[in-house]
Amino acid sequence: MEAYHKPDQQALQALKDAANRLRISSIRATTAAGSGHPTSCCSAAEIMSVLFFHTMRYKAKDPRNPSNDRFVLSKGHAAPILYAAWAEAGFLQEAELLNLRKIDSILEGHPVPKQPFTDVATGSLGQGLGAACGMAYTGKYFDKASYRVYCLLGDGELSEGSVWEAMAFAGFYKLDNLVAILDINRLGQSDPTPLQHRVEIYQKRCEAFGWHALIVDGHSVEELCKAFGQTKNQPTAIIAKTFKGKGISGIEDKENWHGKPLPKNMAEQVIQEIDDKIQSKKKLSPALPEEDAPVINIKNIKMSSPPDYKLGEKMATRKAYGFALVKLGHANDRVIALDGDTKNSTFSDLFKKEHPSRFIECYIAEQNMVSIAVGCATRDRTVAFASAFATFFTRAFDQIRMAAISESNINLCGSHCGVSIGEDGPSQMGLEDLCMFRAVPNSTVFYPSDAVSTEKAVEIAANTKGVCFIRTSRPENEVLYSSNEDFQIGQAKVVVKSKDDQVTVVGAGVTLHEALAAAEQLKKEKIYIRVIDPFTIKPLDKITILENARATKGRIITVEDHYPEGGIGEAVSGAIVGEPGITVTRLAVSHVPRSGKPAELLKMFGIDKDAIVQAVKVAVSKSKNAE
């Protein structure tokens, strides 16, 4: 509080004028586009003016400078006022604002990272604060820099549970470099928000989560300046009472105007009314940052030595993941690990023991954990690996989807996949994860089958752009590959091969080991099969699979510890579409499983060695009968 210096009347008037220029730009742009959210922009005009031209320190011509203060517009539909602020700061041309939402403009309907001033895509509500927490955690604990993080939320999105996961995280880790501004404009999309203008309830909620919470008049630049000047040893929530459509006569605080641009004649009249309030055309310049963010390098991270495993040694891939992460942490000090209170099952606890200051415990809040990872990875400040049971990433699918839209480079490891976990039963079994991650644009899906390939997957993922998913298993399986085996994305391994092979079997993780056992059994009966380990399910090595299928009379059997939809079988089937004379038989978990011993469940669902043997015999006899 003692740091607060009240701006003089001239400065306050300049901030009011800037706020009204932001209003005019937002109305003009949305009317030109014929769509957008001018009323959502207008409630935040004073907040944006004070933030961008009084409070935040940044280089307007270098929006991604690592020392700049960060800004996240969680209420992404108010994008036009974000663009207006960057035009007011001199980064964008005013004329470009009129290209809002056009196919050849970077100014999309919601913020996206093709805009140099946008770190994370927003618009799926309730996610901005989690990403802002990741940025603030990185600033405080990894960069140890003075930049601050500001996140503007709408009151509608405060019904999202993910917001309160982020509130709890920030409160617990005392992120005193984080400020959340709640734009309490009373109205949602189709109805008033549940609390409307009961700002004192929001204040109590924020305080209960460990935040310093202040109620302000969100249209008073003086109150906002004062509130932003207050810092405590905890995150700050500024609860701004505002009116939706503020400054638009006849629309201010009225329902049924969400997401509707003003008709042209109405817009012109309103713009004139607002313009009449502006006393000076003089633009304000932002304060410059203290350039104290360290120079770092996260490119081309290499393990210091090859994997240290012996052929035939037994090791669960989930444990090999933990060892690999430890090693990667030694290779680069910007590698960080996150977990959701499963670290002693995913084995990320090995990383915590070795690199305690670089481990973030996110507790049982997987949606927030993914958002934290996205925030930590912005501006290439860290290489983030987040782990949980594979099945629990399903609840964070929206965050993962938005991570892809954010062009984020995050690495997610899902352990305990499939029925092979055994007795814990279906609620703990990852059976949809391959389907989910394959659907994510620009994702890479690793499914290592032994300790060596797991270590290689971790190293490759650290250097791969986009969302990477590593699927690890609970059972201990034999090491199949020597430590000098080379692994590449989209490159499968032919593990068993002879000139007499009659069927190609594709398996991964536990089912690869079942396929190898089936090959041994069939060999005794003079039936030979080729066994392929895909290593990555996306991208899939189509060439290797097709070449080997053709060499085995066009017969492929896929076997997976996953539901049939969207897994290995469908990936392989998609790869061979239009290829004549090739058939695919798919073995997968056909319905909701149950508790039991791993071997019993693999047998029950027809994905064990015996099921593969049977499927091979059926395939071979079919062709004999056809002959």
XYZ file of C-alpha atoms in Angstrom, residues 318 389 415-431 473-475 510 561 589 592-605 607:
40
model
C 5.960 -46.324 -15.656
C -3.061 -42.090 -14.400
C 0.371 -44.460 -16.488
C -1.885 -47.366 -15.436
C -3.315 -47.890 -18.878
C -5.650 -50.718 -19.734
C -7.058 -53.765 -17.946
C -3.490 -54.890 -17.185
C -3.557 -52.785 -13.987
C -5.749 -55.546 -12.541
C -7.649 -55.405 -9.295
C -8.345 -51.636 -9.098
C -11.091 -52.010 -11.699
C -12.439 -49.907 -14.558
C -12.505 -46.480 -12.885
C -8.682 -46.555 -12.777
C -8.044 -48.101 -16.211
C -6.972 -45.871 -19.085
C -8.951 -47.271 -22.012
C 2.042 -49.482 -18.108
C 1.947 -50.971 -14.611
C 3.170 -54.547 -15.221
C 1.716 -55.362 -22.507
C -5.160 -52.913 -24.036
C -11.162 -54.472 -24.750
C -16.470 -51.998 -19.595
C -14.093 -54.273 -17.653
C -14.017 -55.273 -13.984
C -11.603 -56.121 -11.191
C -9.430 -59.196 -11.430
C -5.811 -60.262 -11.772
C -4.050 -58.749 -14.823
C -3.626 -62.149 -16.521
C -7.281 -63.034 -15.885
C -8.447 -59.751 -17.417
C -6.194 -60.010 -20.477
C -7.693 -63.486 -21.002
C -11.300 -62.368 -20.324
C -11.048 -59.621 -22.948
C -6.024 -59.746 -25.736
